[in-house]
Short mmCIF file of C-alpha atoms in Angstrom, two decimals:
data_model
loop_
_atom_site.label_atom_id
_atom_site.label_comp_id
_atom_site.label_asym_id
_atom_site.label_seq_id
_atom_site.Cartn_x
_atom_site.Cartn_y
_atom_site.Cartn_z
CA MET A 1 -9.62 -17.57 7.17
CA LYS A 2 -12.49 -17.28 9.86
CA LYS A 3 -11.63 -13.71 10.22
CA TYR A 4 -12.40 -13.08 6.51
CA ILE A 5 -15.46 -15.09 6.73
CA SER A 6 -16.68 -12.94 9.53
CA SER A 7 -15.66 -9.66 8.03
CA CYS A 8 -17.40 -10.23 4.87
CA LEU A 9 -20.53 -11.69 6.72
CA ALA A 10 -20.27 -8.32 8.81
CA ILE A 11 -20.49 -6.01 5.80
CA CYS A 12 -23.21 -8.03 3.73
CA CYS A 13 -26.15 -6.02 5.42
CA LEU A 14 -24.11 -2.54 4.41
CA SER A 15 -23.76 -3.61 0.86
CA SER A 16 -25.21 -1.13 -1.29
CA ALA A 17 -28.19 -2.26 -3.73
CA ILE A 18 -29.26 -1.34 -7.31
CA TYR A 19 -32.99 -1.18 -8.56
CA ALA A 20 -33.86 -2.14 -11.88
CA ASN A 21 -37.03 -2.80 -12.85
CA ASP A 22 -38.17 -3.21 -9.59
CA VAL A 23 -35.64 -5.75 -8.48
CA LYS A 24 -33.23 -5.13 -5.91
CA TYR A 25 -29.57 -6.48 -6.91
CA ASP A 26 -27.30 -6.85 -3.62
CA ALA A 27 -25.26 -9.81 -2.43
CA GLN A 28 -27.90 -11.63 -1.10
CA LYS A 29 -30.04 -11.59 -4.30
CA ILE A 30 -27.09 -12.57 -6.61
CA ALA A 31 -26.48 -15.48 -4.26
CA ASP A 32 -29.84 -16.81 -4.54
CA ILE A 33 -30.03 -16.43 -7.95
CA PHE A 34 -26.86 -18.78 -8.15
CA TYR A 35 -28.73 -21.33 -5.87
CA GLN A 36 -31.69 -21.31 -8.09
CA LEU A 37 -29.58 -21.60 -11.26
CA ASN A 38 -26.84 -24.00 -10.02
CA ALA A 39 -27.45 -25.63 -6.66
CA ASP A 40 -27.45 -29.55 -6.39
CA PRO A 41 -30.07 -30.47 -3.81
CA LYS A 42 -28.40 -34.20 -3.69
CA ASN A 43 -25.16 -32.37 -2.57
CA PRO A 44 -25.74 -29.10 -0.71
CA LYS A 45 -22.10 -28.49 -0.05
CA VAL A 46 -20.99 -28.44 -3.48
CA LYS A 47 -20.39 -24.53 -4.61
CA VAL A 48 -23.04 -22.92 -6.74
CA ASN A 49 -20.39 -21.26 -9.22
CA HIS A 50 -17.01 -22.98 -10.23
CA ALA A 51 -18.50 -26.06 -9.06
CA LYS A 52 -16.05 -28.57 -10.57
CA GLY A 53 -12.36 -28.12 -9.70
CA PHE A 54 -9.49 -29.93 -8.30
CA CYS A 55 -7.11 -28.70 -5.84
CA ALA A 56 -3.09 -28.42 -5.87
CA MET A 57 -0.14 -27.11 -4.08
CA GLY A 58 3.25 -25.59 -5.06
CA THR A 59 5.64 -22.61 -4.03
CA PHE A 60 5.86 -18.99 -5.16
CA GLU A 61 9.31 -17.32 -5.46
CA PRO A 62 8.78 -13.87 -5.48
CA ALA A 63 11.31 -11.72 -7.90
CA GLN A 64 13.71 -9.75 -5.42
CA SER A 65 13.49 -6.90 -8.21
CA ILE A 66 10.01 -6.03 -7.48
CA ASN A 67 10.82 -4.80 -4.06
CA LYS A 68 12.61 -1.97 -5.85
CA GLU A 69 9.11 -0.69 -7.17
CA ILE A 70 6.17 -1.84 -4.66
CA ASP A 71 6.69 -2.30 -0.91
CA VAL A 72 5.01 -5.43 0.00
CA PRO A 73 6.71 -7.27 2.79
CA LEU A 74 5.28 -10.54 2.15
CA LEU A 75 7.27 -10.43 -1.36
CA THR A 76 10.74 -10.31 0.41
CA TYR A 77 10.56 -14.01 0.97
CA LYS A 78 12.65 -15.98 -1.45
CA SER A 79 9.91 -18.61 -1.30
CA LEU A 80 6.52 -19.03 0.06
CA PRO A 81 3.91 -22.09 -0.09
CA ILE A 82 1.00 -21.94 -2.25
CA GLN A 83 -2.52 -23.56 -2.07
CA VAL A 84 -4.53 -23.70 -5.64
CA ARG A 85 -7.49 -24.80 -6.94
CA TYR A 86 -8.41 -25.04 -10.28
CA SER A 87 -12.06 -24.69 -11.58
CA LEU A 88 -14.40 -24.54 -14.47
CA GLY A 89 -16.98 -21.23 -14.65
CA GLY A 90 -20.40 -21.67 -13.39
CA ALA A 91 -21.86 -25.26 -13.05
CA PHE A 92 -19.99 -26.79 -15.98
CA LYS A 93 -18.89 -30.50 -15.68
CA ASP A 94 -17.01 -30.87 -18.70
CA ASP A 95 -13.48 -29.51 -19.06
CA LYS A 96 -14.36 -28.65 -22.90
CA SER A 97 -15.50 -25.60 -21.84
CA LYS A 98 -13.88 -22.36 -22.10
CA THR A 99 -13.98 -20.51 -18.72
CA ARG A 100 -11.32 -21.31 -16.34
CA GLY A 101 -10.64 -20.22 -12.83
CA MET A 102 -7.69 -20.29 -10.49
CA ALA A 103 -7.71 -19.53 -6.89
CA ILE A 104 -4.14 -19.24 -4.99
CA ARG A 105 -3.71 -18.64 -1.40
CA ILE A 106 -0.01 -17.63 -0.71
CA THR A 107 0.52 -17.96 3.13
CA ASP A 108 3.65 -16.07 5.36
CA PRO A 109 5.00 -19.28 7.44
CA GLN A 110 5.98 -16.88 9.91
CA ASP A 111 2.81 -15.16 10.96
CA SER A 112 -0.76 -14.85 9.86
CA ALA A 113 -0.04 -12.52 6.62
CA SER A 114 -1.81 -14.12 3.29
CA TRP A 115 -2.85 -13.33 -0.30
CA THR A 116 -5.67 -14.79 -1.92
CA MET A 117 -5.98 -14.34 -5.63
CA VAL A 118 -8.91 -15.43 -7.49
CA MET A 119 -8.50 -15.36 -11.30
CA LEU A 120 -10.07 -16.08 -14.21
CA ASN A 121 -8.54 -16.80 -18.00
CA THR A 122 -10.02 -13.57 -19.55
CA GLU A 123 -8.86 -10.23 -18.93
CA ILE A 124 -12.15 -8.64 -18.61
CA ASN A 125 -15.45 -9.78 -17.63
CA PHE A 126 -19.01 -9.65 -18.52
CA ALA A 127 -20.61 -6.90 -16.12
CA LYS A 128 -19.53 -3.54 -14.80
CA ASN A 129 -22.23 -3.05 -12.31
CA LEU A 130 -24.63 -5.24 -9.93
CA LYS A 131 -27.54 -4.64 -12.17
CA GLU A 132 -25.60 -6.29 -15.34
CA PHE A 133 -24.04 -8.98 -13.01
CA GLY A 134 -27.60 -9.94 -11.70
CA GLN A 135 -29.30 -9.96 -14.95
CA PHE A 136 -26.56 -11.83 -16.68
CA PHE A 137 -27.50 -14.93 -14.53
CA GLU A 138 -31.19 -14.20 -13.88
CA MET A 139 -32.19 -14.08 -17.32
CA ARG A 140 -31.19 -17.67 -17.62
CA LEU A 141 -33.21 -18.83 -14.81
CA PRO A 142 -36.35 -21.12 -16.23
CA VAL A 143 -39.77 -19.79 -16.20
CA ASN A 144 -42.46 -22.20 -15.89
CA GLY A 145 -39.78 -24.88 -16.73
CA LYS A 146 -38.57 -23.21 -19.76
CA VAL A 147 -35.28 -20.74 -20.28
CA ASP A 148 -36.11 -18.01 -22.59
CA GLN A 149 -33.64 -18.26 -25.17
CA GLU A 150 -34.94 -15.23 -27.04
CA LYS A 151 -34.71 -12.94 -24.08
CA ILE A 152 -31.26 -13.91 -23.66
CA SER A 153 -30.23 -13.57 -27.23
CA LYS A 154 -31.78 -9.83 -27.11
CA MET A 155 -30.01 -8.98 -23.91
CA MET A 156 -26.47 -10.44 -25.22
CA GLN A 157 -26.79 -7.81 -27.93
CA GLU A 158 -28.15 -4.82 -26.51
CA VAL A 159 -26.32 -4.67 -23.31
CA ASP A 160 -22.87 -3.41 -24.39
CA SER A 161 -20.87 -5.39 -21.52
CA TYR A 162 -22.56 -8.73 -22.44
CA ARG A 163 -21.85 -8.06 -26.19
CA ASN A 164 -18.29 -7.01 -25.65
CA PHE A 165 -17.72 -10.20 -23.38
CA ALA A 166 -18.81 -12.39 -25.92
CA ALA A 167 -16.80 -11.09 -28.73
CA TYR A 168 -13.63 -11.31 -26.54
CA THR A 169 -14.13 -15.11 -25.59
CA ASP A 170 -15.06 -15.89 -29.22
CA LYS A 171 -11.41 -14.93 -29.65
CA ILE A 172 -10.10 -17.61 -27.39
CA GLY A 173 -10.09 -21.47 -27.38
CA ILE A 174 -10.46 -24.22 -24.92
CA SER A 175 -7.19 -24.53 -23.49
CA LYS A 176 -5.41 -27.86 -23.37
CA SER A 177 -3.84 -27.79 -20.19
CA VAL A 178 -3.56 -25.45 -16.82
CA ALA A 179 0.13 -25.40 -17.79
CA ASN A 180 -1.13 -23.58 -21.06
CA THR A 181 -3.56 -21.34 -19.49
CA PRO A 182 -3.19 -17.58 -18.66
CA PHE A 183 -4.97 -16.19 -15.67
CA PHE A 184 -5.88 -12.46 -14.93
CA SER A 185 -6.96 -10.61 -11.65
CA ILE A 186 -9.49 -8.43 -13.80
CA HIS A 187 -10.01 -6.13 -10.99
CA THR A 188 -7.50 -3.27 -10.49
CA PHE A 189 -5.64 -3.15 -7.08
CA TYR A 190 -3.77 -0.78 -5.59
CA PHE A 191 0.07 -1.26 -4.71
CA LYS A 192 2.09 0.89 -2.18
CA GLN A 193 5.07 2.56 -4.02
CA THR A 194 8.45 1.74 -2.58
CA GLY A 195 9.50 4.82 -0.47
CA SER A 196 6.49 6.38 -0.77
CA GLU A 197 2.83 6.76 0.44
CA ASN A 198 1.70 6.61 -2.99
CA TYR A 199 -0.33 3.39 -4.41
CA LEU A 200 -0.16 2.60 -7.87
CA PRO A 201 -3.23 1.14 -9.60
CA ALA A 202 -2.59 -2.38 -11.67
CA ARG A 203 -3.97 -5.57 -12.43
CA TRP A 204 -1.81 -8.65 -12.62
CA LYS A 205 -1.49 -11.62 -15.15
CA LEU A 206 -0.33 -14.95 -14.88
CA VAL A 207 1.52 -16.07 -17.75
CA PRO A 208 2.10 -19.70 -18.21
CA SER A 209 5.76 -20.43 -19.19
CA GLU A 210 5.00 -23.26 -21.91
CA GLY A 211 2.90 -20.75 -23.70
CA VAL A 212 -0.91 -20.51 -24.29
CA ALA A 213 -2.33 -23.36 -26.52
CA TYR A 214 -5.76 -24.52 -27.59
CA LEU A 215 -7.15 -28.06 -28.11
CA ASN A 216 -7.40 -28.61 -31.92
CA GLU A 217 -10.63 -30.41 -33.52
CA ALA A 218 -9.10 -33.75 -32.90
CA GLN A 219 -8.18 -33.05 -29.65
CA MET A 220 -11.65 -31.99 -28.81
CA LYS A 221 -13.03 -35.14 -30.09
CA SER A 222 -10.77 -37.44 -28.23
CA ALA A 223 -10.47 -35.50 -25.04
CA SER A 224 -12.28 -36.72 -21.85
CA SER A 225 -14.46 -34.38 -19.68
CA ASP A 226 -11.66 -34.22 -17.06
CA PHE A 227 -8.47 -33.87 -19.16
CA LEU A 228 -7.55 -30.96 -16.99
CA LYS A 229 -6.90 -32.96 -13.86
CA GLU A 230 -5.77 -35.93 -16.31
CA ASP A 231 -3.08 -33.73 -17.61
CA PHE A 232 -2.14 -32.61 -14.39
CA LYS A 233 -1.60 -35.95 -12.68
CA ASP A 234 0.66 -36.96 -15.64
CA ARG A 235 2.62 -33.69 -14.90
CA VAL A 236 3.32 -34.95 -11.48
CA LYS A 237 4.34 -38.03 -12.23
CA THR A 238 6.78 -37.05 -14.46
CA ASN A 239 8.05 -34.35 -11.93
CA LYS A 240 6.89 -31.51 -14.63
CA PRO A 241 5.75 -28.74 -12.50
CA VAL A 242 3.23 -26.20 -14.04
CA GLU A 243 4.84 -22.69 -13.92
CA TYR A 244 3.62 -19.01 -14.35
CA LYS A 245 5.43 -15.73 -14.20
CA MET A 246 3.21 -13.13 -12.63
CA TYR A 247 3.28 -9.68 -13.99
CA LEU A 248 1.85 -6.27 -12.83
CA VAL A 249 0.45 -4.45 -15.45
CA TYR A 250 0.49 -0.90 -14.55
CA ALA A 251 -2.30 1.46 -15.36
CA ASN A 252 -1.91 4.12 -18.12
CA LYS A 253 -3.23 7.85 -17.40
CA ASN A 254 -6.34 7.38 -19.26
CA ASP A 255 -7.07 3.82 -18.54
CA ILE A 256 -10.35 2.66 -16.62
CA ILE A 257 -9.62 1.26 -13.52
CA ASN A 258 -13.00 1.15 -11.71
CA GLU A 259 -14.80 -1.23 -14.44
CA THR A 260 -14.07 -4.81 -14.67
CA THR A 261 -15.34 -4.57 -18.39
CA ALA A 262 -12.63 -2.17 -19.57
CA LEU A 263 -10.07 -4.00 -21.64
CA TRP A 264 -6.62 -2.18 -21.59
CA SER A 265 -5.07 -1.60 -24.82
CA GLY A 266 -1.63 -0.29 -25.87
CA LYS A 267 1.71 -0.54 -24.27
CA HIS A 268 1.84 -1.02 -20.35
CA LYS A 269 4.64 -0.94 -18.13
CA GLU A 270 4.80 -4.49 -16.74
CA SER A 271 6.94 -5.49 -13.82
CA LEU A 272 7.84 -9.39 -12.84
CA VAL A 273 6.32 -10.34 -9.51
CA GLY A 274 7.61 -13.51 -9.30
CA THR A 275 7.16 -17.46 -10.49
CA PHE A 276 4.21 -19.85 -9.40
CA LYS A 277 5.15 -23.36 -9.32
CA VAL A 278 2.23 -25.81 -8.95
CA ASN A 279 3.80 -29.47 -8.63
CA ALA A 280 1.54 -31.57 -6.75
CA LEU A 281 -2.22 -32.70 -5.88
CA SER A 282 -3.58 -31.74 -2.69
CA ASP A 283 -6.67 -33.37 -0.89
CA GLU A 284 -9.94 -32.18 -2.20
CA ASP A 285 -10.90 -29.96 0.97
CA CYS A 286 -10.39 -26.91 -1.50
CA ASN A 287 -13.32 -27.64 -3.21
CA PHE A 288 -15.26 -27.00 0.03
CA ASP A 289 -13.24 -24.19 0.86
CA VAL A 290 -14.00 -20.12 -0.04
CA TYR A 291 -11.36 -18.06 -1.43
CA PHE A 292 -12.01 -14.09 -0.68
CA PRO A 293 -10.12 -11.80 -3.14
CA SER A 294 -10.47 -9.07 -0.40
CA ASP A 295 -7.85 -11.01 1.40
CA VAL A 296 -4.83 -8.95 0.41
CA PRO A 297 -1.06 -8.37 2.28
CA GLN A 298 -0.11 -5.31 3.89
CA GLY A 299 0.97 -2.95 1.08
CA VAL A 300 -1.96 -4.09 -1.30
CA ASN A 301 -5.04 -2.07 -1.42
CA PRO A 302 -8.54 -3.55 -2.85
CA PRO A 303 -10.50 -2.44 -5.83
CA GLN A 304 -12.51 0.38 -5.94
CA ASP A 305 -15.18 -0.82 -8.63
CA PRO A 306 -18.67 -1.65 -7.84
CA LEU A 307 -18.60 -5.44 -8.04
CA PHE A 308 -15.71 -6.28 -5.46
CA ASP A 309 -17.09 -5.87 -2.33
CA VAL A 310 -20.57 -7.24 -3.41
CA ARG A 311 -18.47 -10.36 -4.96
CA ASN A 312 -16.71 -10.92 -1.34
CA GLU A 313 -19.99 -10.82 0.29
CA ALA A 314 -21.80 -13.15 -1.98
CA TYR A 315 -18.83 -15.49 -1.54
CA ALA A 316 -19.54 -15.29 2.28
CA ILE A 317 -23.38 -15.83 1.81
CA THR A 318 -22.93 -18.79 -0.35
CA PHE A 319 -20.02 -20.53 1.87
CA GLY A 320 -22.64 -19.95 4.93
CA MET A 321 -25.56 -21.70 2.81
CA ARG A 322 -23.04 -24.58 1.86
CA GLN A 323 -22.33 -25.57 5.76
#
C-alpha cells in the first residue's frame, strides 16, 4: 500500500494542468474543491468523496478460460481473497441516492501482487477532461453562503458531458441491494493478449447474479437511510453471499477509448473473467483506507484518458490530508 501512496504523491507535482477562465485545474485544485464542498471539520479523517460506506470481504474465483485470452498471472489462481468497500457517491448519507461505488482489492497470497478495482454503478461519468471534472464540483460551492442553482442548471444544459450523464442517470433507479447493483470500470484498461505482446483495450463490468433491481415507491417510503448495510447483514446471517460475474468488454474498432463519457453501443465481444463472492462484513478500517485504481497487476496496463492519472493523484492528496 505504501508504495502506491508514495508513487502517487511523487507524480502529483508532474501532473498536467488545464486553464479555464484563469482557473488552474490539477489534482491539488480538485482535492481542494472536494474539501471545500464535503469536508467535515468535526471528523477530519473522513473521506471527502464517497464518504459513507461499509467494509466487507470474500473471494474471487477466476475463470480458467480467461487465461486463453489474456496473460494476467494473478488470474491463474483458483481462488483469491478480496477486500471490499461499498459506498455512496459524494457526501451522501442516505442510501436512497442513486450513485453507488465499489472498491475491491484482490491480493495474491504468495507475493505482493494485487489488483485494486474502483468502480461506479454507471457505465460512464460526467466529465471527459480536467476542466469539466473540476467545474462540475466547483459550481456547487456556495458563494457568500449561497449555491448558485441558476448557474448549475445552465451548465448542466450547456456542457454535453453533464447533460448526457444526467440523461443516463435518469434512466436508472435506486438499487434495492448491493446484490442487485452492477458496477463498471468506466475507464478503458489494456490487457496483454495471451501468446502475444499486444495489449487489448477493454472495460469491465460486474453483473450481479441476482439481477439488477430497483426500489419501488412503497419500498422507497419504508427503506431506512442505511438499508444497504442492513440488507447485507441479513444476507450474511442467512449465508447468502452477494455474487457478481466479472466480464471484460472488448473495444470495437471505432469505440472511443480515451474518454470516460463515451458510452459504447452495439454488440461487443465479452469474456468471463471470474466470480466475486462477498460473504462477510469486515472491520471499518476500509473507510479510512485509500484505493488507487492505478494498482494493476502484471498483464494489465492503465488507461490513457486525461482523468485517470489525476484521479490517482487526487486520491493521494486527500489521503495525506486526512492523516
